[in-house]
Tab-separated table of C-alpha atoms and ligand atoms in Angstrom:
chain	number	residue	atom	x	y	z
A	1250	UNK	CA	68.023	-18.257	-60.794
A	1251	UNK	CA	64.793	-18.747	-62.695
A	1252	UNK	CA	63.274	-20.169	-59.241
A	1253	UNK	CA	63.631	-17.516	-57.466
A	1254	UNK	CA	62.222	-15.262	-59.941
A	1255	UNK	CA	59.512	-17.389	-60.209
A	1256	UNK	CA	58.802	-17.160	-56.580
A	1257	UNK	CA	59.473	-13.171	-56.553
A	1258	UNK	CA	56.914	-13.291	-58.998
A	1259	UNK	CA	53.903	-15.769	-56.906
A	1260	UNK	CA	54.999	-13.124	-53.815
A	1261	UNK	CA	53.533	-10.129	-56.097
A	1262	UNK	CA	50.891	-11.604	-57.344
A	1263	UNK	CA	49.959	-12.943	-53.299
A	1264	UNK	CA	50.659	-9.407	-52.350
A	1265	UNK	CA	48.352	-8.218	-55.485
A	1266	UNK	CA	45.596	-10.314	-54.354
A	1267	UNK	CA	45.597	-9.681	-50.485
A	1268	UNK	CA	46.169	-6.234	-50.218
A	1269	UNK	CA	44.484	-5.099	-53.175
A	1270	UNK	CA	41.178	-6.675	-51.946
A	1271	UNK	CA	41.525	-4.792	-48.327
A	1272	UNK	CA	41.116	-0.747	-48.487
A	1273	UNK	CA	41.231	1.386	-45.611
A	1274	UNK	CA	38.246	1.886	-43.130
A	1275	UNK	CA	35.967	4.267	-44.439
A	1276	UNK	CA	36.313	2.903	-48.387
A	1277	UNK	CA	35.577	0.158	-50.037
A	1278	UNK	CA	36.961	-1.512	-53.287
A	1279	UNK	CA	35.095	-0.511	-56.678
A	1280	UNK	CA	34.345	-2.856	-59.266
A	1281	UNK	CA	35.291	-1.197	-62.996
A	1282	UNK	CA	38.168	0.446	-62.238
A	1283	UNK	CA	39.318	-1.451	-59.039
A	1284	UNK	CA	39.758	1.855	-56.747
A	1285	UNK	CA	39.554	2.479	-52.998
A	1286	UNK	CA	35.885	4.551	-52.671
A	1287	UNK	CA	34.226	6.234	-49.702
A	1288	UNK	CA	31.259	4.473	-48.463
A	1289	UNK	CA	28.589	6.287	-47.947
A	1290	UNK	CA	27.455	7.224	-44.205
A	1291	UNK	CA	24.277	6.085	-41.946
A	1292	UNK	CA	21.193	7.651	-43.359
A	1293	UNK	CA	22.332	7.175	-47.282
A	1294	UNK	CA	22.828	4.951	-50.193
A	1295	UNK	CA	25.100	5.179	-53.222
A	1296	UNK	CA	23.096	6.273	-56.072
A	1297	UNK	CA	26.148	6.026	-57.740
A	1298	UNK	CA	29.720	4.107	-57.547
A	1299	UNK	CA	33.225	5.732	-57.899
A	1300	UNK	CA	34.749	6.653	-61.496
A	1301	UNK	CA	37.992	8.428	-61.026
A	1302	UNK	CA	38.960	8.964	-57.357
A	1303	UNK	CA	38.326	7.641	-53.730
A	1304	UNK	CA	35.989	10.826	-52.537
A	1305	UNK	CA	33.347	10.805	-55.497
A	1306	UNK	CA	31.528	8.193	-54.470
A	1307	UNK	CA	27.615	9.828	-54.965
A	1308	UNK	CA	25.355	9.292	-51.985
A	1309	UNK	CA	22.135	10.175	-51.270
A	1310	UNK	CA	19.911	10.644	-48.281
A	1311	UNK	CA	16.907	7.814	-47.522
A	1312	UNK	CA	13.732	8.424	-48.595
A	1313	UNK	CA	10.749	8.918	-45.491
A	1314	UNK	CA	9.855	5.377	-44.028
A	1315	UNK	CA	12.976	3.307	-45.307
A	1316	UNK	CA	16.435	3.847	-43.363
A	1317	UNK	CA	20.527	2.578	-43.408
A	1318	UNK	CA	21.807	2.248	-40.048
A	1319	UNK	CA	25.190	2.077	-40.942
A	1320	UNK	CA	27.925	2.714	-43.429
A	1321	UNK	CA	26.924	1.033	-46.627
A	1322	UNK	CA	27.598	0.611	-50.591
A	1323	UNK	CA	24.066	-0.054	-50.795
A	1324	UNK	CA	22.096	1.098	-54.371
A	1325	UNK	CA	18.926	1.449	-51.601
A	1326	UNK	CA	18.250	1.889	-48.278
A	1327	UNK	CA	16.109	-0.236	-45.984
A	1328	UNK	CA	11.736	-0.347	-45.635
A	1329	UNK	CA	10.932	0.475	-42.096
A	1330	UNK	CA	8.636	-1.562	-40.403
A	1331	UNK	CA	5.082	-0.095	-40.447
A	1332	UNK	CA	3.777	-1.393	-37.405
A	1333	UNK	CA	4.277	-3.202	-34.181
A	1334	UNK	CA	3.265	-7.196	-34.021
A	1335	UNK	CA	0.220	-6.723	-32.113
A	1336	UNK	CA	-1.390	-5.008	-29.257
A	1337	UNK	CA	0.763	-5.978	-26.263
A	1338	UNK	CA	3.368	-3.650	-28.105
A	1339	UNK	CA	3.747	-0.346	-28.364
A	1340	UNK	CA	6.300	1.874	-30.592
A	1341	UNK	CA	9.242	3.127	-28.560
A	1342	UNK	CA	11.037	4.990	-31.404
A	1343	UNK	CA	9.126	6.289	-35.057
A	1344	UNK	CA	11.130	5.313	-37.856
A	1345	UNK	CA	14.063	7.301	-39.018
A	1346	UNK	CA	16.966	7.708	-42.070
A	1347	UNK	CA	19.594	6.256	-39.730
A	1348	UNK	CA	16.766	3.350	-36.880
A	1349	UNK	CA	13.721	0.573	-37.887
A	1350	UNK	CA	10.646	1.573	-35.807
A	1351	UNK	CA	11.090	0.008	-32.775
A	1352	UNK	CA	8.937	-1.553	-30.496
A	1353	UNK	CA	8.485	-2.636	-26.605
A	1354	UNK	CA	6.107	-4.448	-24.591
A	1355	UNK	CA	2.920	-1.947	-23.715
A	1356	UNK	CA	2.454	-0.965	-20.359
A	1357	UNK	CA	1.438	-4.075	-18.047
A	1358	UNK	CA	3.174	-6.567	-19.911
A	1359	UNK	CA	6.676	-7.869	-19.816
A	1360	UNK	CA	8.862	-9.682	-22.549
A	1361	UNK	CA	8.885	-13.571	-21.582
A	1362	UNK	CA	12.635	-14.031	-21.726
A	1363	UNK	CA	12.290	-17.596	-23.341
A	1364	UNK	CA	9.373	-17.029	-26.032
A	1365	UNK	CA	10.074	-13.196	-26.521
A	1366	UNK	CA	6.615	-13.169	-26.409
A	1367	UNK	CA	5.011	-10.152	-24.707
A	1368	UNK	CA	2.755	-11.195	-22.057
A	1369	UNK	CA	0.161	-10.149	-19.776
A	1370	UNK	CA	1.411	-9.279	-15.920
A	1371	UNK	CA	-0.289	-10.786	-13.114
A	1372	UNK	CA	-1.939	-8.276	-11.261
A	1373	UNK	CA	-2.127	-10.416	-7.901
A	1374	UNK	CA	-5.553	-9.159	-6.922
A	1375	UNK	CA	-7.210	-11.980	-5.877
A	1376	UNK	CA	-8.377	-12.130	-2.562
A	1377	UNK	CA	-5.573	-12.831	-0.144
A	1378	UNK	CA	-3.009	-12.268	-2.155
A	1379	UNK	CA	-0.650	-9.550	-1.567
A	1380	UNK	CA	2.515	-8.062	-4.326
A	1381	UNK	CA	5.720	-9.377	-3.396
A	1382	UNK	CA	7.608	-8.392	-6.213
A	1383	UNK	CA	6.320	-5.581	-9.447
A	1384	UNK	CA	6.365	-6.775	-13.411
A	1385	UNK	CA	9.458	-6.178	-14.943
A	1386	UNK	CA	10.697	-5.720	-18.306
A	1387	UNK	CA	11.304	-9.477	-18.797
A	1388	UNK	CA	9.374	-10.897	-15.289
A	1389	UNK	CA	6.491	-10.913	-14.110
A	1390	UNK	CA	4.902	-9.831	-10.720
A	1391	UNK	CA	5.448	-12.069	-7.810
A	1392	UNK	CA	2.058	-13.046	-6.049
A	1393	UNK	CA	2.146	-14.390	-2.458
A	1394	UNK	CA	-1.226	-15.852	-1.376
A	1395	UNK	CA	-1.804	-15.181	2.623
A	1396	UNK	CA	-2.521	-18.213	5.130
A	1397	UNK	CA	-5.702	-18.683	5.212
A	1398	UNK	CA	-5.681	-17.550	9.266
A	1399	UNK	CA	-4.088	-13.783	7.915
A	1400	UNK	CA	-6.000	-11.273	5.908
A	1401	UNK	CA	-4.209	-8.462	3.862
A	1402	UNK	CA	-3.772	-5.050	5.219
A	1403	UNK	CA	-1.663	-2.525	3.166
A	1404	UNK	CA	-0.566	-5.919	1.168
A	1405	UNK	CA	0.622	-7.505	3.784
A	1406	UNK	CA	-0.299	-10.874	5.052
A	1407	UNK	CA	-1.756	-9.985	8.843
A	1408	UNK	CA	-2.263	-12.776	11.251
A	1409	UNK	CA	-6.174	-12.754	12.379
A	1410	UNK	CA	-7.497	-11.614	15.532
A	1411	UNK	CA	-8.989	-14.585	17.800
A	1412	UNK	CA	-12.116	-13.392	20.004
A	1413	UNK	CA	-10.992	-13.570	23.866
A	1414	UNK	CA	-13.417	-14.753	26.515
A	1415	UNK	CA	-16.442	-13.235	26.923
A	1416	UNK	CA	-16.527	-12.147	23.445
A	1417	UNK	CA	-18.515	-13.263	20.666
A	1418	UNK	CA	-17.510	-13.337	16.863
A	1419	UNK	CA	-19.746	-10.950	14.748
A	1420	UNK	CA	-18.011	-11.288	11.634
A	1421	UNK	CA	-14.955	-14.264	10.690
A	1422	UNK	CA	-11.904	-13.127	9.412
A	1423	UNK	CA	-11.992	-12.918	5.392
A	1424	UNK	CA	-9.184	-12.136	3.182
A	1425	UNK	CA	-10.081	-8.636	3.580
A	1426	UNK	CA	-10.978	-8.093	7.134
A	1427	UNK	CA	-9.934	-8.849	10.668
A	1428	UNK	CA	-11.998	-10.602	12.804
A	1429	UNK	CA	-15.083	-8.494	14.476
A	1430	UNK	CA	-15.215	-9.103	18.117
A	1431	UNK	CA	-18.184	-8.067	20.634
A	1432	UNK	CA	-18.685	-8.303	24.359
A	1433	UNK	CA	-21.243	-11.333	25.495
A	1434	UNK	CA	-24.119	-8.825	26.582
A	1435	UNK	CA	-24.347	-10.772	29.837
A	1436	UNK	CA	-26.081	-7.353	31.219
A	1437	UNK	CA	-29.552	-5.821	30.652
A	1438	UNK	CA	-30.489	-5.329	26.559
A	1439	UNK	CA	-29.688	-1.770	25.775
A	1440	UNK	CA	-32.910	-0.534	25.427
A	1441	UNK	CA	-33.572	-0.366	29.177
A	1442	UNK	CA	-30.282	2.348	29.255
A	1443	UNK	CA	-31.400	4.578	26.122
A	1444	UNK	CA	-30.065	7.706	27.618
A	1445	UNK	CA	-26.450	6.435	28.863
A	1446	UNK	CA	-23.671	6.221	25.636
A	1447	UNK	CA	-20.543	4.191	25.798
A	1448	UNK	CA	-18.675	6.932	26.639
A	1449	UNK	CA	-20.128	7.503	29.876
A	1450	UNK	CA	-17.534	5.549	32.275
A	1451	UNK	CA	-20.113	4.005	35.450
A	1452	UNK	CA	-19.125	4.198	38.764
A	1453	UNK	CA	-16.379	1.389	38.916
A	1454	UNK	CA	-14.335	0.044	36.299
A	1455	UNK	CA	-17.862	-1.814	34.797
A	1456	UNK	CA	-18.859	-0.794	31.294
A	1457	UNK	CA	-22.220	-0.453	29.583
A	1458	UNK	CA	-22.844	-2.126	27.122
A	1459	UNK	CA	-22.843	0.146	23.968
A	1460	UNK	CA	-26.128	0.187	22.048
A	1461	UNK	CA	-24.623	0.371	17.995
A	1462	UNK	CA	-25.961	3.113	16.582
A	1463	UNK	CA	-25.352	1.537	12.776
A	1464	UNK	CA	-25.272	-2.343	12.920
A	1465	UNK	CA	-24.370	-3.473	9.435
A	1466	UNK	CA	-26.390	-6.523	8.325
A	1467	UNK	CA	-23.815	-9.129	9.026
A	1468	UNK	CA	-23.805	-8.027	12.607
A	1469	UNK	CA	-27.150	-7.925	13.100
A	1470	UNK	CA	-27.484	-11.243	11.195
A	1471	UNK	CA	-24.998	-12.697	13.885
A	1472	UNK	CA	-26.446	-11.305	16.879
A	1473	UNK	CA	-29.775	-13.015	15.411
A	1474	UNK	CA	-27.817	-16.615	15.393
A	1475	UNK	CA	-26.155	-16.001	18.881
A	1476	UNK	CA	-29.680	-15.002	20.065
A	1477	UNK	CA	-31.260	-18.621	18.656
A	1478	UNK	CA	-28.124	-20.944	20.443
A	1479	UNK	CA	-29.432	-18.941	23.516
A	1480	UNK	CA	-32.804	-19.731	23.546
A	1481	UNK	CA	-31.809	-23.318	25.810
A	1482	UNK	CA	-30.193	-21.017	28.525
A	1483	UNK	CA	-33.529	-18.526	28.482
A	1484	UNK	CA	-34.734	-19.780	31.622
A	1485	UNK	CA	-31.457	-18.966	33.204
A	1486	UNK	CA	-30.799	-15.930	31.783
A	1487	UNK	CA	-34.160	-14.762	32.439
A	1488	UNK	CA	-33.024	-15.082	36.175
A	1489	UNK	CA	-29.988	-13.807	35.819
A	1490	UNK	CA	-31.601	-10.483	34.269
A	1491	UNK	CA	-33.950	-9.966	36.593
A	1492	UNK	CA	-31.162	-10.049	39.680
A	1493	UNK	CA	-28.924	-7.840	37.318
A	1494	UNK	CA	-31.988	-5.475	36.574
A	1495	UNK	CA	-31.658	-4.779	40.287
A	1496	UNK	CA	-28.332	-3.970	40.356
A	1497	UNK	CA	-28.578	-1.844	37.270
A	1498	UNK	CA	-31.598	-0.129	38.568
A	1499	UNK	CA	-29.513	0.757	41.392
A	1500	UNK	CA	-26.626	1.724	39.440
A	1501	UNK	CA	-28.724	3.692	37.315
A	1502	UNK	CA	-29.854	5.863	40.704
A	1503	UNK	CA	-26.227	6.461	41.181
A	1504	UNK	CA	-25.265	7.538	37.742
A	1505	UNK	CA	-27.892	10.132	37.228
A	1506	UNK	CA	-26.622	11.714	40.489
A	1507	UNK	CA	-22.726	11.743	38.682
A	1508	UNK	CA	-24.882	13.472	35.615
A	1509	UNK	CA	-26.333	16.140	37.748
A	1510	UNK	CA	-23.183	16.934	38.883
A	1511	UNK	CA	-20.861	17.121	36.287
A	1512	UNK	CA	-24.042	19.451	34.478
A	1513	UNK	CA	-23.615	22.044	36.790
A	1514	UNK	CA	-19.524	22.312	37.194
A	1515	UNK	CA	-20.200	22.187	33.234
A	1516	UNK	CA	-22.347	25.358	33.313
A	1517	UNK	CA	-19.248	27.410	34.543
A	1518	UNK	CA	-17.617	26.293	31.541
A	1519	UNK	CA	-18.766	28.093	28.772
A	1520	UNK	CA	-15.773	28.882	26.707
A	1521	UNK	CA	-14.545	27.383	23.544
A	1522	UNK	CA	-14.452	23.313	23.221
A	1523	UNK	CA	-10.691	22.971	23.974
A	1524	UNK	CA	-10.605	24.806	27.040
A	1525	UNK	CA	-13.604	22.772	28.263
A	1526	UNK	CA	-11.300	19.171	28.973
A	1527	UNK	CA	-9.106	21.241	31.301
A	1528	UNK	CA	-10.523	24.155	32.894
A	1529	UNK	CA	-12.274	22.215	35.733
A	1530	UNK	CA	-10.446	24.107	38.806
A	1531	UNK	CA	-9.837	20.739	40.764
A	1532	UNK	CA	-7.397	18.003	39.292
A	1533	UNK	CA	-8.411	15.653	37.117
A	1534	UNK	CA	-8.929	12.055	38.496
A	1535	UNK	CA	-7.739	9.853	35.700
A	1536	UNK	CA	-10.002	6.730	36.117
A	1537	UNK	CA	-8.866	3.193	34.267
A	1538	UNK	CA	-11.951	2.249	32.016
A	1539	UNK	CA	-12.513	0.268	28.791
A	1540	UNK	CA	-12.934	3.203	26.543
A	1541	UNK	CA	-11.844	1.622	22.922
A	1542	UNK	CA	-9.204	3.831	21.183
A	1543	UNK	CA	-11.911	3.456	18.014
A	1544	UNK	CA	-14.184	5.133	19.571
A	1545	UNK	CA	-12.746	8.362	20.539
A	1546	UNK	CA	-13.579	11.783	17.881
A	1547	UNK	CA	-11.238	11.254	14.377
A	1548	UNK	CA	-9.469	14.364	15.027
A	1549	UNK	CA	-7.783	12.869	18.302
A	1550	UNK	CA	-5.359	10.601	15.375
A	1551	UNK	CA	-5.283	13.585	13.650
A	1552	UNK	CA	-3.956	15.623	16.973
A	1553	UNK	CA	-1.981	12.907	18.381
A	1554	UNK	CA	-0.308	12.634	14.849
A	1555	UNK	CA	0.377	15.974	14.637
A	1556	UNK	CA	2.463	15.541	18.068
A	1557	UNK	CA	4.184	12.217	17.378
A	1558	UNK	CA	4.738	12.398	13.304
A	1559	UNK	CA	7.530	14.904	13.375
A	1560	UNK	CA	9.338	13.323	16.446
A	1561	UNK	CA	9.815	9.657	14.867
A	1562	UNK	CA	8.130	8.685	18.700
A	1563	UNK	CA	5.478	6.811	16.612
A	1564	UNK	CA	8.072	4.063	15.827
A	1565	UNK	CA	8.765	3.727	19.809
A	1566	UNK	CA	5.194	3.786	20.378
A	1567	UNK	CA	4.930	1.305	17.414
A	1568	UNK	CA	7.834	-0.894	19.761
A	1569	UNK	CA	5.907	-0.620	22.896
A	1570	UNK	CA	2.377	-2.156	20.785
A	1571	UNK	CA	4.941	-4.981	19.623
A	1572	UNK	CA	4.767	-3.943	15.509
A	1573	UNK	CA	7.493	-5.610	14.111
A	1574	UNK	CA	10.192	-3.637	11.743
A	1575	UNK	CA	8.224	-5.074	8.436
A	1576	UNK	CA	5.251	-2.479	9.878
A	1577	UNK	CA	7.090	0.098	10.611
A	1578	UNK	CA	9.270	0.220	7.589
A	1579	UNK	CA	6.203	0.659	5.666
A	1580	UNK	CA	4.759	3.083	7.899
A	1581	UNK	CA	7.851	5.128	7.432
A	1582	UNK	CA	7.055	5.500	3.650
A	1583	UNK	CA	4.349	7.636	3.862
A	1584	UNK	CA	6.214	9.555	7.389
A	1585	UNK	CA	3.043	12.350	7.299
A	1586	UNK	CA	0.625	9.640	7.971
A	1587	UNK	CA	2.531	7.166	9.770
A	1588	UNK	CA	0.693	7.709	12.865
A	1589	UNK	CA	-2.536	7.927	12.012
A	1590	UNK	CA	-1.446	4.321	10.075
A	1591	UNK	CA	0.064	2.624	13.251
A	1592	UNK	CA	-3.225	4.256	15.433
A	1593	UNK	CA	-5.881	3.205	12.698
A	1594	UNK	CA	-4.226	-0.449	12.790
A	1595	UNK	CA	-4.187	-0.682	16.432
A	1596	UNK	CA	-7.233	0.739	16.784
A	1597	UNK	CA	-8.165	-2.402	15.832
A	1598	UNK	CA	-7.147	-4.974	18.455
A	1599	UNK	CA	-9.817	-5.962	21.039
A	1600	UNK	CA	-7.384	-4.043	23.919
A	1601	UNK	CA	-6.521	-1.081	22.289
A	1602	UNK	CA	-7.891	1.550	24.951
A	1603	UNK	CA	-7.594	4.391	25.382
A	1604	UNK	CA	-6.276	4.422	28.936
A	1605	UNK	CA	-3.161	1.826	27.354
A	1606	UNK	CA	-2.488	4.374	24.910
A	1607	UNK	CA	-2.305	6.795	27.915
A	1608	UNK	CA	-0.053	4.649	29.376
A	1609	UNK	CA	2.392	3.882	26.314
A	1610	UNK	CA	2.655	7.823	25.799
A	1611	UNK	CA	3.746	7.984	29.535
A	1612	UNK	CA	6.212	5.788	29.047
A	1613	UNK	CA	7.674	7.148	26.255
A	1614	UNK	CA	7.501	10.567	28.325
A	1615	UNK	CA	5.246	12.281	26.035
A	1616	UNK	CA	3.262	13.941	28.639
A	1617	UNK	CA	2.101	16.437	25.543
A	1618	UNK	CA	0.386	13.859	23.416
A	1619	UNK	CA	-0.850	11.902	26.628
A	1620	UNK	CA	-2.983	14.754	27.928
A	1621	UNK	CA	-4.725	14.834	24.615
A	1622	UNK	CA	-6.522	11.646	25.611
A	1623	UNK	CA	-7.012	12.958	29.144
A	1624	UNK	CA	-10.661	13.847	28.508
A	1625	UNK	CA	-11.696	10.215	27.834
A	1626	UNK	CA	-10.163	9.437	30.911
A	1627	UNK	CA	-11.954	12.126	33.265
A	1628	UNK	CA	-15.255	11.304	32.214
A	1629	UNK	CA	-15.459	15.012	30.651
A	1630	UNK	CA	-15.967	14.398	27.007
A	1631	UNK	CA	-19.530	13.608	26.391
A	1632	UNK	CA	-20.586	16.664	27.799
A	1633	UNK	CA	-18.345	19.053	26.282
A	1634	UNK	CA	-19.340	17.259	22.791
A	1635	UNK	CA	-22.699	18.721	23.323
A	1636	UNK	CA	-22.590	21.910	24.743
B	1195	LIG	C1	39.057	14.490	-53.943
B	1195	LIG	O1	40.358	13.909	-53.897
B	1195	LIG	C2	41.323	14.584	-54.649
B	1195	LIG	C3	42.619	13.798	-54.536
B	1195	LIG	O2	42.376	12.456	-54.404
B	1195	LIG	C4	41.460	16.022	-54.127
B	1195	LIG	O3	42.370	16.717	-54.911
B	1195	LIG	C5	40.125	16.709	-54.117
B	1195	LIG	O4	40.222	17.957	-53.527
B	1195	LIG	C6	39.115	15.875	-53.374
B	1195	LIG	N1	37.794	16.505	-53.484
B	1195	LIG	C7	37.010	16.670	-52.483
B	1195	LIG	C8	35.688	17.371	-52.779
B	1195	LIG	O5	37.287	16.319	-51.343
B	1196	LIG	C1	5.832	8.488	-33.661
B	1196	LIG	O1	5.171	9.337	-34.564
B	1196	LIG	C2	3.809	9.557	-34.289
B	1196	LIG	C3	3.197	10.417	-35.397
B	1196	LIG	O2	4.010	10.506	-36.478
B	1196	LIG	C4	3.671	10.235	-32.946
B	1196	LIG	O3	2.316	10.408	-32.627
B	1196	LIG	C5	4.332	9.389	-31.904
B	1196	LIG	O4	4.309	10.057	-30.651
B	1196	LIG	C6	5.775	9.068	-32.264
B	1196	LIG	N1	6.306	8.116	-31.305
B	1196	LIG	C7	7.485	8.276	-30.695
B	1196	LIG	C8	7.875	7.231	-29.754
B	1196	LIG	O5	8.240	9.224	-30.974
């Protein structure tokens, strides 16, 4: 009998202990008179504990620059930091009753995942190196460096161009250029042709050589080296000349008679530019030549772009010039320009004519945005350019 009072009696006093300490969520236990109290909320403190029942606990709001983020009994709330550790952070959030002042890595830095340092993002802009992947929150930027046989265009790695035969290299490929090609001038210098541009087709499929109106130093720095390794074959090429300074002489008989001509059917023509290319009664004779694509007026891109953009034909005729998808897919970003991009990069290669272009647009049926380029291939434009 007296047993199990006693243990009746350590079951109460168990009971006392356990569930007296625990109050529901929301309260707390007091200390003088051992009551369930509110806390106070997020954004408080308790300038005063609980004397009589559970709600008059006495709370009051934080002062500016200290806060409580949560339910508390606490007699204060919390200083706010005043600052960010350095420079490579900036504040994301000011300080308030209920949040610390926080801070986040500034702009161009990212949060090194292992330090929680913030650190500096490389900006991969040294030469030949192109952005694989942008800084993150807690990464950096992935650089690729190029092969040292590419150079970057539109940050991607782009094999060099090699000079074909006949052609001489004016300027190696650097990290930030393609190769510059030019023609061996196996024919007379250009100052014995001052009057006759590149864009004057000669009897035949032959070219002139162009005389550069605007030789940048390198070039003209290379032609001088190519000139010195010549000096051996002078004797030679002094013969050759003089038998090709016959031909040309003769050649040069025939072309001012081709001139003449095309002067007077010219003189009919004396409406606006545009109408010029195509208002010669006969058909046009389209003639294969080595008119460069580079060389034609800017506002043929422009034109032919205005054709092809719309129609998503650029990406065939981006097929036909063998871009791969990588090209293309960043072409397509910018679809306005995407053209002009494809035409400007092609533009580029030592066979990008205008007479292939002709014939990709063919191909591709786009009779419209072939007969654009007609007037490079009729011999018309130089003329028209100046009346
Ligand atoms: C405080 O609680 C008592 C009962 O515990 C209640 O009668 C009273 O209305 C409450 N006061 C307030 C302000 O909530
Ligand atoms: C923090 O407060 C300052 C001035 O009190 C203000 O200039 C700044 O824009 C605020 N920052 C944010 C992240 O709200």
């Amino acid at each position: 009998m007296r047993l199990s009072v006693f243990v009746a009696l350590l079951c109460f006093v168990a009971c006392g202990l356990v569930c007296g300490l625990s109050c529901p969520t929301g309260q707390f236990r007091s200390s003088v008179p051992r009551l369930c109290c509110n806390l106070c909320p997020a954004g408080h403190f308790m300038s005063k504990e609980c004397q009589t029942s559970a709600n008059d606990t006495q709370c009051s709001p934080c002062r500016s620059g200290t806060y409580n983020a949560k339910e508390n009994k606490d007699t204060a709330c919390r200083n706010c930091r005043t600052s960010c550790r350095d420079q490579k952070e900036t504040i994301v959030k000011n300080c308030s009753s209920i949040s610390d002042l926080q801070c986040d890595c500034s702009d161009d830095y990212y949060r090194d995942p292992h330090s929680l340092q913030c650190r500096k993002c490389t900006p991969c802009m040294k030469k030949g190196q192109v952005l694989v992947s942008r800084c993150g929150k807690y990464k950096d930027a992935v650089c690729k460096t190029c092969g040292k046989e590419d150079f970057v265009l539109n940050n991607l790695c782009v094999p060099c161009d090699r000079c074909h035969k006949g052609e001489f290299v004016v300027e190696e490929c650097s990290p930030k250029r393609n190769t510059v090609c030019r023609k061996l001038p196996t024919s007379t210098p250009p100052s014995s042709s001052p009057h006759i541009t590149s864009q004057e087709p000669v009897t035949g499929t032959k070219l002139v050589e162009r005389a550069d109106l605007n030789p940048t130093p390198a070039e003209i720095k290379a032609q001088k080296r190519f000139q010195d390794e010549m000096w051996g074959y002078r004797a030679v090429i002094m013969l050759l000349v003089l038998i090709i300074l016959g031909l040309v002489l003769h050649q040069k008989i025939n072309l001012c008679q081709t001139i003449k001509t095309k002067v007077t059917t010219l003189k009919k023509c004396s409406g606006p530019k545009e109408s010029c290319a195509v208002s010669a009664g006969t058909p046009l004779l389209i003639k294969e030549n080595n008119f460069k694509f580079s060389k034609t007026r800017a506002d043929v891109t422009e034109r032919l772009a205005m054709h092809l953009n719309a129609s998503k034909d650029w990406k065939r005729l981006a097929g036909l010039m063998n871009y791969s998808s990588v090209y293309t897919q960043n072409w397509e970003l910018t679809p306005c320009e995407a053209t002009q991009k494809l035409l400007q990069d092609w533009s580029q290669r030592s066979d990008a004519t205008v007479f292939t272009l002709y014939q990709f647009l063919k191909e591709l049926r786009r009779d419209d945005a072939a007969s654009l380029l007609l007037p490079y291939l009729t011999g018309q434009v130089p003329e028209c350019e100046t009346v």
